Amino acid sequence: MSPDQLPESWQAALAEEFTRPYFHRLQEFLARERADHQVFPPEDEVFNAYQYAPFDRVKVLLLGQDPYHDVGQAQGLCFSVKPGVKKPPSLVNMFKELKTDLGCAIPNNGSLVPWAEQGVMLLNAVLTVRAHEANSHKDQGWETFTDATIQALSDREDPVVFVLWGAYAQKKGRLIDPTRHPVLTAAHPSPLSARKFFGSRPFSKINAELEKLRKTPIDWQLPDLA
């Protein structure tokens, strides 16, 4: 894992983090984990949230918690899975709400890459996980790094729409200046809280905030993939 895997704009925004002791400890921890265990996502996909949404192009930040931990699922974008992988329950519920909210057809795949390419940063608070062990890489330094990511966007002059679903994400609200950035909260789309998530209309609300900021709304319709 190297800072060189991030776009130059993110390298500049997070330069101080790469020199701090926690980041070196995190690098050492991940090297040991990959030597001894299967770790997701693959090393070249860990920073996909940053790759697809460079610092100066982020319009929306959607915050997740922990990567999917089964084979082939995690791809460095929160909630997203690669084409051909069964959609996890939270993603299924997101698509149901998207259809209700904006009438979008439910796609035949779970890849959210087209959202990321439009400036939706799909960031997990923890960027790696040991295979089949949820939250196995928490409290190793990732949270410090992703908190710095959120803080950097909050400090940015150009506003970002922050989207915080569920109690875990909403605690990160302390890092965001709500006088400068819209902050949208809702229940988490997981089956445990989906009853409260349904009807929250997050996707149309995000676009309404972008329009207020005179930014191009997100085209939420995802394509079917062969």
PDB file of C-alpha atoms in Angstrom:
ATOM      1  CA  MET A   1       0.000   0.000   0.000  1.00  0.00           C
ATOM      2  CA  SER A   2       1.540   3.269  -1.126  1.00  0.00           C
ATOM      3  CA  PRO A   3       0.416   6.920  -1.326  1.00  0.00           C
ATOM      4  CA  ASP A   4       1.415   6.721  -4.994  1.00  0.00           C
ATOM      5  CA  GLN A   5      -1.811   4.771  -5.567  1.00  0.00           C
ATOM      6  CA  LEU A   6      -3.816   7.953  -4.996  1.00  0.00           C
ATOM      7  CA  PRO A   7      -4.402  10.663  -7.624  1.00  0.00           C
ATOM      8  CA  GLU A   8      -2.063  13.636  -7.302  1.00  0.00           C
ATOM      9  CA  SER A   9      -4.881  15.868  -6.039  1.00  0.00           C
ATOM     10  CA  TRP A  10      -5.507  13.515  -3.097  1.00  0.00           C
ATOM     11  CA  GLN A  11      -1.781  13.091  -2.463  1.00  0.00           C
ATOM     12  CA  ALA A  12      -1.554  16.845  -2.043  1.00  0.00           C
ATOM     13  CA  ALA A  13      -4.674  17.106   0.145  1.00  0.00           C
ATOM     14  CA  LEU A  14      -3.538  14.304   2.474  1.00  0.00           C
ATOM     15  CA  ALA A  15       0.244  14.844   2.342  1.00  0.00           C
ATOM     16  CA  GLU A  16       0.603  15.233   6.107  1.00  0.00           C
ATOM     17  CA  GLU A  17      -1.105  11.900   6.779  1.00  0.00           C
ATOM     18  CA  PHE A  18       1.527   9.895   4.905  1.00  0.00           C
ATOM     19  CA  THR A  19       4.280  11.076   7.248  1.00  0.00           C
ATOM     20  CA  ARG A  20       2.451  10.392  10.496  1.00  0.00           C
ATOM     21  CA  PRO A  21       3.400   7.339  12.627  1.00  0.00           C
ATOM     22  CA  TYR A  22      -0.090   5.774  12.446  1.00  0.00           C
ATOM     23  CA  PHE A  23       0.136   5.556   8.657  1.00  0.00           C
ATOM     24  CA  HIS A  24       3.449   3.691   8.788  1.00  0.00           C
ATOM     25  CA  ARG A  25       2.002   1.306  11.392  1.00  0.00           C
ATOM     26  CA  LEU A  26      -1.010   0.758   9.127  1.00  0.00           C
ATOM     27  CA  GLN A  27       1.264  -0.055   6.186  1.00  0.00           C
ATOM     28  CA  GLU A  28       3.160  -2.581   8.296  1.00  0.00           C
ATOM     29  CA  PHE A  29      -0.060  -4.140   9.578  1.00  0.00           C
ATOM     30  CA  LEU A  30      -1.419  -4.547   6.050  1.00  0.00           C
ATOM     31  CA  ALA A  31       1.823  -6.083   4.800  1.00  0.00           C
ATOM     32  CA  ARG A  32       1.610  -8.697   7.573  1.00  0.00           C
ATOM     33  CA  GLU A  33      -2.089  -9.325   6.934  1.00  0.00           C
ATOM     34  CA  ARG A  34      -1.597  -9.850   3.207  1.00  0.00           C
ATOM     35  CA  ALA A  35       1.319 -12.184   3.904  1.00  0.00           C
ATOM     36  CA  ASP A  36      -0.672 -14.331   6.332  1.00  0.00           C
ATOM     37  CA  HIS A  37      -4.302 -14.001   5.199  1.00  0.00           C
ATOM     38  CA  GLN A  38      -6.555 -13.249   2.266  1.00  0.00           C
ATOM     39  CA  VAL A  39      -7.419  -9.536   2.353  1.00  0.00           C
ATOM     40  CA  PHE A  40     -10.097  -7.636   0.412  1.00  0.00           C
ATOM     41  CA  PRO A  41     -10.197  -5.663  -1.766  1.00  0.00           C
ATOM     42  CA  PRO A  42      -7.129  -6.481  -3.896  1.00  0.00           C
ATOM     43  CA  GLU A  43      -4.235  -4.126  -3.217  1.00  0.00           C
ATOM     44  CA  ASP A  44      -4.649  -2.220  -6.472  1.00  0.00           C
ATOM     45  CA  GLU A  45      -8.315  -1.475  -5.649  1.00  0.00           C
ATOM     46  CA  VAL A  46      -7.967  -0.284  -2.039  1.00  0.00           C
ATOM     47  CA  PHE A  47      -8.003   3.383  -3.060  1.00  0.00           C
ATOM     48  CA  ASN A  48     -10.630   3.131  -5.804  1.00  0.00           C
ATOM     49  CA  ALA A  49     -12.882   5.650  -4.033  1.00  0.00           C
ATOM     50  CA  TYR A  50     -10.072   8.196  -4.445  1.00  0.00           C
ATOM     51  CA  GLN A  51      -9.098   7.088  -7.957  1.00  0.00           C
ATOM     52  CA  TYR A  52     -12.583   7.505  -9.372  1.00  0.00           C
ATOM     53  CA  ALA A  53     -13.252  10.786  -7.547  1.00  0.00           C
ATOM     54  CA  PRO A  54     -10.133  13.002  -7.418  1.00  0.00           C
ATOM     55  CA  PHE A  55     -10.138  15.643  -4.673  1.00  0.00           C
ATOM     56  CA  ASP A  56     -11.118  18.553  -6.890  1.00  0.00           C
ATOM     57  CA  ARG A  57     -13.935  16.605  -8.597  1.00  0.00           C
ATOM     58  CA  VAL A  58     -15.833  15.267  -5.564  1.00  0.00           C
ATOM     59  CA  LYS A  59     -19.424  16.523  -5.583  1.00  0.00           C
ATOM     60  CA  VAL A  60     -20.985  14.018  -3.167  1.00  0.00           C
ATOM     61  CA  LEU A  61     -19.476  11.916  -0.369  1.00  0.00           C
ATOM     62  CA  LEU A  62     -21.406   8.765   0.562  1.00  0.00           C
ATOM     63  CA  LEU A  63     -19.871   7.142   3.620  1.00  0.00           C
ATOM     64  CA  GLY A  64     -19.878   3.414   4.327  1.00  0.00           C
ATOM     65  CA  GLN A  65     -18.230   1.502   7.161  1.00  0.00           C
ATOM     66  CA  ASP A  66     -16.362  -1.670   6.218  1.00  0.00           C
ATOM     67  CA  PRO A  67     -15.662  -3.457   2.904  1.00  0.00           C
ATOM     68  CA  TYR A  68     -17.632  -6.551   1.959  1.00  0.00           C
ATOM     69  CA  HIS A  69     -15.689  -9.555   3.212  1.00  0.00           C
ATOM     70  CA  ASP A  70     -16.682 -12.417   0.892  1.00  0.00           C
ATOM     71  CA  VAL A  71     -14.752 -13.487  -2.205  1.00  0.00           C
ATOM     72  CA  GLY A  72     -15.067 -11.154  -5.190  1.00  0.00           C
ATOM     73  CA  GLN A  73     -17.305  -8.600  -3.514  1.00  0.00           C
ATOM     74  CA  ALA A  74     -15.181  -5.641  -2.377  1.00  0.00           C
ATOM     75  CA  GLN A  75     -13.888  -3.270  -5.030  1.00  0.00           C
ATOM     76  CA  GLY A  76     -12.843  -0.241  -3.005  1.00  0.00           C
ATOM     77  CA  LEU A  77     -16.181   1.558  -3.343  1.00  0.00           C
ATOM     78  CA  CYS A  78     -18.688   1.456  -0.488  1.00  0.00           C
ATOM     79  CA  PHE A  79     -21.870  -0.539  -1.190  1.00  0.00           C
ATOM     80  CA  SER A  80     -20.638  -1.464  -4.708  1.00  0.00           C
ATOM     81  CA  VAL A  81     -19.830  -4.961  -5.976  1.00  0.00           C
ATOM     82  CA  LYS A  82     -18.287  -6.109  -9.218  1.00  0.00           C
ATOM     83  CA  PRO A  83     -20.543  -7.170 -12.124  1.00  0.00           C
ATOM     84  CA  GLY A  84     -21.535 -10.807 -11.793  1.00  0.00           C
ATOM     85  CA  VAL A  85     -21.440 -10.734  -7.981  1.00  0.00           C
ATOM     86  CA  LYS A  86     -24.740 -11.171  -6.140  1.00  0.00           C
ATOM     87  CA  LYS A  87     -26.040  -7.853  -4.799  1.00  0.00           C
ATOM     88  CA  PRO A  88     -25.756  -7.658  -0.997  1.00  0.00           C
ATOM     89  CA  PRO A  89     -28.947  -6.844   0.955  1.00  0.00           C
ATOM     90  CA  SER A  90     -28.071  -3.186   1.635  1.00  0.00           C
ATOM     91  CA  LEU A  91     -27.482  -2.578  -2.062  1.00  0.00           C
ATOM     92  CA  VAL A  92     -30.744  -4.322  -2.973  1.00  0.00           C
ATOM     93  CA  ASN A  93     -32.556  -1.940  -0.618  1.00  0.00           C
ATOM     94  CA  MET A  94     -30.747   1.071  -2.089  1.00  0.00           C
ATOM     95  CA  PHE A  95     -31.955   0.085  -5.547  1.00  0.00           C
ATOM     96  CA  LYS A  96     -35.534  -0.369  -4.281  1.00  0.00           C
ATOM     97  CA  GLU A  97     -35.486   3.133  -2.825  1.00  0.00           C
ATOM     98  CA  LEU A  98     -33.895   4.521  -5.988  1.00  0.00           C
ATOM     99  CA  LYS A  99     -36.767   3.103  -8.023  1.00  0.00           C
ATOM    100  CA  THR A 100     -39.343   4.564  -5.633  1.00  0.00           C
ATOM    101  CA  ASP A 101     -37.548   7.896  -5.398  1.00  0.00           C
ATOM    102  CA  LEU A 102     -36.658   8.601  -9.034  1.00  0.00           C
ATOM    103  CA  GLY A 103     -38.218   5.761 -11.033  1.00  0.00           C
ATOM    104  CA  CYS A 104     -34.833   4.314 -11.948  1.00  0.00           C
ATOM    105  CA  ALA A 105     -34.894   0.777 -13.284  1.00  0.00           C
ATOM    106  CA  ILE A 106     -33.089  -1.713 -11.057  1.00  0.00           C
ATOM    107  CA  PRO A 107     -29.893  -2.780 -12.880  1.00  0.00           C
ATOM    108  CA  ASN A 108     -28.828  -6.384 -13.416  1.00  0.00           C
ATOM    109  CA  ASN A 109     -25.567  -5.758 -11.539  1.00  0.00           C
ATOM    110  CA  GLY A 110     -24.292  -4.045  -8.400  1.00  0.00           C
ATOM    111  CA  SER A 111     -21.489  -1.901  -9.789  1.00  0.00           C
ATOM    112  CA  LEU A 112     -21.704   1.734  -8.676  1.00  0.00           C
ATOM    113  CA  VAL A 113     -18.714   2.808 -10.776  1.00  0.00           C
ATOM    114  CA  PRO A 114     -20.892   5.103 -12.968  1.00  0.00           C
ATOM    115  CA  TRP A 115     -21.832   7.071  -9.842  1.00  0.00           C
ATOM    116  CA  ALA A 116     -18.192   7.352  -8.794  1.00  0.00           C
ATOM    117  CA  GLU A 117     -17.230   8.572 -12.262  1.00  0.00           C
ATOM    118  CA  GLN A 118     -19.681  11.466 -11.839  1.00  0.00           C
ATOM    119  CA  GLY A 119     -18.023  12.657  -8.633  1.00  0.00           C
ATOM    120  CA  VAL A 120     -19.782  10.554  -5.992  1.00  0.00           C
ATOM    121  CA  MET A 121     -17.008   9.487  -3.602  1.00  0.00           C
ATOM    122  CA  LEU A 122     -18.035   6.057  -2.291  1.00  0.00           C
ATOM    123  CA  LEU A 123     -15.831   5.962   0.799  1.00  0.00           C
ATOM    124  CA  ASN A 124     -15.691   3.312   3.493  1.00  0.00           C
ATOM    125  CA  ALA A 125     -14.360   4.375   6.899  1.00  0.00           C
ATOM    126  CA  VAL A 126     -12.127   1.273   6.852  1.00  0.00           C
ATOM    127  CA  LEU A 127     -10.628   0.391   3.472  1.00  0.00           C
ATOM    128  CA  THR A 128      -9.568  -3.248   3.931  1.00  0.00           C
ATOM    129  CA  VAL A 129     -10.833  -6.412   5.628  1.00  0.00           C
ATOM    130  CA  ARG A 130      -9.637  -9.959   6.247  1.00  0.00           C
ATOM    131  CA  ALA A 131     -11.600 -12.515   4.236  1.00  0.00           C
ATOM    132  CA  HIS A 132     -14.852 -13.608   5.920  1.00  0.00           C
ATOM    133  CA  GLU A 133     -14.172 -11.541   9.070  1.00  0.00           C
ATOM    134  CA  ALA A 134     -16.242  -8.358   9.216  1.00  0.00           C
ATOM    135  CA  ASN A 135     -14.574  -5.370  10.889  1.00  0.00           C
ATOM    136  CA  SER A 136     -11.307  -7.293  11.222  1.00  0.00           C
ATOM    137  CA  HIS A 137      -9.244  -4.243  10.178  1.00  0.00           C
ATOM    138  CA  LYS A 138     -10.982  -1.663  12.342  1.00  0.00           C
ATOM    139  CA  ASP A 139      -8.898   0.433  14.777  1.00  0.00           C
ATOM    140  CA  GLN A 140      -5.685  -0.131  12.813  1.00  0.00           C
ATOM    141  CA  GLY A 141      -5.423   3.405  11.440  1.00  0.00           C
ATOM    142  CA  TRP A 142      -7.826   3.501   8.530  1.00  0.00           C
ATOM    143  CA  GLU A 143     -10.377   5.531  10.482  1.00  0.00           C
ATOM    144  CA  THR A 144      -7.762   8.232  11.124  1.00  0.00           C
ATOM    145  CA  PHE A 145      -6.963   8.350   7.412  1.00  0.00           C
ATOM    146  CA  THR A 146     -10.578   8.481   6.242  1.00  0.00           C
ATOM    147  CA  ASP A 147     -11.451  11.047   8.929  1.00  0.00           C
ATOM    148  CA  ALA A 148      -8.670  13.194   7.451  1.00  0.00           C
ATOM    149  CA  THR A 149     -10.261  12.633   4.029  1.00  0.00           C
ATOM    150  CA  ILE A 150     -13.636  13.884   5.266  1.00  0.00           C
ATOM    151  CA  GLN A 151     -11.955  16.819   7.020  1.00  0.00           C
ATOM    152  CA  ALA A 152     -10.066  17.755   3.848  1.00  0.00           C
ATOM    153  CA  LEU A 153     -13.314  17.883   1.891  1.00  0.00           C
ATOM    154  CA  SER A 154     -14.993  19.894   4.655  1.00  0.00           C
ATOM    155  CA  ASP A 155     -12.098  22.374   4.536  1.00  0.00           C
ATOM    156  CA  ARG A 156     -12.390  22.672   0.755  1.00  0.00           C
ATOM    157  CA  GLU A 157     -13.865  25.933  -0.451  1.00  0.00           C
ATOM    158  CA  ASP A 158     -16.054  24.254  -3.083  1.00  0.00           C
ATOM    159  CA  PRO A 159     -19.056  22.675  -1.275  1.00  0.00           C
ATOM    160  CA  VAL A 160     -19.660  18.919  -1.122  1.00  0.00           C
ATOM    161  CA  VAL A 161     -22.948  17.139  -0.388  1.00  0.00           C
ATOM    162  CA  PHE A 162     -22.224  14.773   2.515  1.00  0.00           C
ATOM    163  CA  VAL A 163     -24.506  11.720   2.830  1.00  0.00           C
ATOM    164  CA  LEU A 164     -24.468   9.917   6.178  1.00  0.00           C
ATOM    165  CA  TRP A 165     -26.626   6.804   6.529  1.00  0.00           C
ATOM    166  CA  GLY A 166     -26.934   5.175   9.932  1.00  0.00           C
ATOM    167  CA  ALA A 167     -25.509   5.979  13.363  1.00  0.00           C
ATOM    168  CA  TYR A 168     -21.910   5.052  12.548  1.00  0.00           C
ATOM    169  CA  ALA A 169     -21.707   7.418   9.573  1.00  0.00           C
ATOM    170  CA  GLN A 170     -23.612  10.159  11.358  1.00  0.00           C
ATOM    171  CA  LYS A 171     -20.968  10.298  14.093  1.00  0.00           C
ATOM    172  CA  LYS A 172     -18.599  11.544  11.397  1.00  0.00           C
ATOM    173  CA  GLY A 173     -20.740  14.658  11.130  1.00  0.00           C
ATOM    174  CA  ARG A 174     -18.453  16.243  13.728  1.00  0.00           C
ATOM    175  CA  LEU A 175     -15.790  16.497  10.999  1.00  0.00           C
ATOM    176  CA  ILE A 176     -18.013  18.503   8.639  1.00  0.00           C
ATOM    177  CA  ASP A 177     -18.807  22.229   8.656  1.00  0.00           C
ATOM    178  CA  PRO A 178     -22.604  22.235   8.105  1.00  0.00           C
ATOM    179  CA  THR A 179     -22.638  25.986   7.496  1.00  0.00           C
ATOM    180  CA  ARG A 180     -20.681  25.414   4.266  1.00  0.00           C
ATOM    181  CA  HIS A 181     -21.746  21.951   3.127  1.00  0.00           C
ATOM    182  CA  PRO A 182     -25.163  20.247   2.895  1.00  0.00           C
ATOM    183  CA  VAL A 183     -25.315  17.194   5.193  1.00  0.00           C
ATOM    184  CA  LEU A 184     -28.050  14.652   4.433  1.00  0.00           C
ATOM    185  CA  THR A 185     -28.793  11.940   7.001  1.00  0.00           C
ATOM    186  CA  ALA A 186     -31.034   8.881   6.867  1.00  0.00           C
ATOM    187  CA  ALA A 187     -31.315   5.391   8.315  1.00  0.00           C
ATOM    188  CA  HIS A 188     -28.920   2.767   6.962  1.00  0.00           C
ATOM    189  CA  PRO A 189     -30.252   0.649   4.057  1.00  0.00           C
ATOM    190  CA  SER A 190     -29.292  -2.629   5.772  1.00  0.00           C
ATOM    191  CA  PRO A 191     -32.190  -5.036   6.447  1.00  0.00           C
ATOM    192  CA  LEU A 192     -31.982  -4.107  10.150  1.00  0.00           C
ATOM    193  CA  SER A 193     -33.025  -0.504   9.496  1.00  0.00           C
ATOM    194  CA  ALA A 194     -34.369  -0.493   5.936  1.00  0.00           C
ATOM    195  CA  ARG A 195     -37.914   0.155   7.142  1.00  0.00           C
ATOM    196  CA  LYS A 196     -36.748   3.639   8.159  1.00  0.00           C
ATOM    197  CA  PHE A 197     -34.545   4.033   5.079  1.00  0.00           C
ATOM    198  CA  PHE A 198     -37.423   3.407   2.677  1.00  0.00           C
ATOM    199  CA  GLY A 199     -39.166   6.661   1.861  1.00  0.00           C
ATOM    200  CA  SER A 200     -36.178   8.846   2.772  1.00  0.00           C
ATOM    201  CA  ARG A 201     -35.715   9.775  -0.913  1.00  0.00           C
ATOM    202  CA  PRO A 202     -31.969  10.383  -0.589  1.00  0.00           C
ATOM    203  CA  PHE A 203     -31.173  10.421  -4.290  1.00  0.00           C
ATOM    204  CA  SER A 204     -33.579  13.195  -5.243  1.00  0.00           C
ATOM    205  CA  LYS A 205     -32.476  15.144  -2.156  1.00  0.00           C
ATOM    206  CA  ILE A 206     -28.831  14.902  -3.212  1.00  0.00           C
ATOM    207  CA  ASN A 207     -29.688  16.216  -6.674  1.00  0.00           C
ATOM    208  CA  ALA A 208     -31.764  19.047  -5.195  1.00  0.00           C
ATOM    209  CA  GLU A 209     -28.760  20.123  -3.110  1.00  0.00           C
ATOM    210  CA  LEU A 210     -26.448  19.919  -6.129  1.00  0.00           C
ATOM    211  CA  GLU A 211     -28.820  22.105  -8.115  1.00  0.00           C
ATOM    212  CA  LYS A 212     -28.824  24.671  -5.289  1.00  0.00           C
ATOM    213  CA  LEU A 213     -25.042  24.670  -5.558  1.00  0.00           C
ATOM    214  CA  ARG A 214     -25.337  25.106  -9.352  1.00  0.00           C
ATOM    215  CA  LYS A 215     -23.692  21.741  -9.957  1.00  0.00           C
ATOM    216  CA  THR A 216     -24.779  19.105 -12.456  1.00  0.00           C
ATOM    217  CA  PRO A 217     -27.108  16.558 -10.797  1.00  0.00           C
ATOM    218  CA  ILE A 218     -26.087  12.904 -10.675  1.00  0.00           C
ATOM    219  CA  ASP A 219     -27.579  10.543 -13.261  1.00  0.00           C
ATOM    220  CA  TRP A 220     -28.471   7.743 -10.844  1.00  0.00           C
ATOM    221  CA  GLN A 221     -29.649   5.301 -13.512  1.00  0.00           C
ATOM    222  CA  LEU A 222     -27.145   2.469 -13.700  1.00  0.00           C
ATOM    223  CA  PRO A 223     -26.747   0.506 -16.934  1.00  0.00           C
ATOM    224  CA  ASP A 224     -27.413  -3.200 -17.324  1.00  0.00           C
ATOM    225  CA  LEU A 225     -24.174  -5.031 -18.051  1.00  0.00           C
ATOM    226  CA  ALA A 226     -23.823  -8.167 -20.128  1.00  0.00           C
TER     227      ALA A 226
END
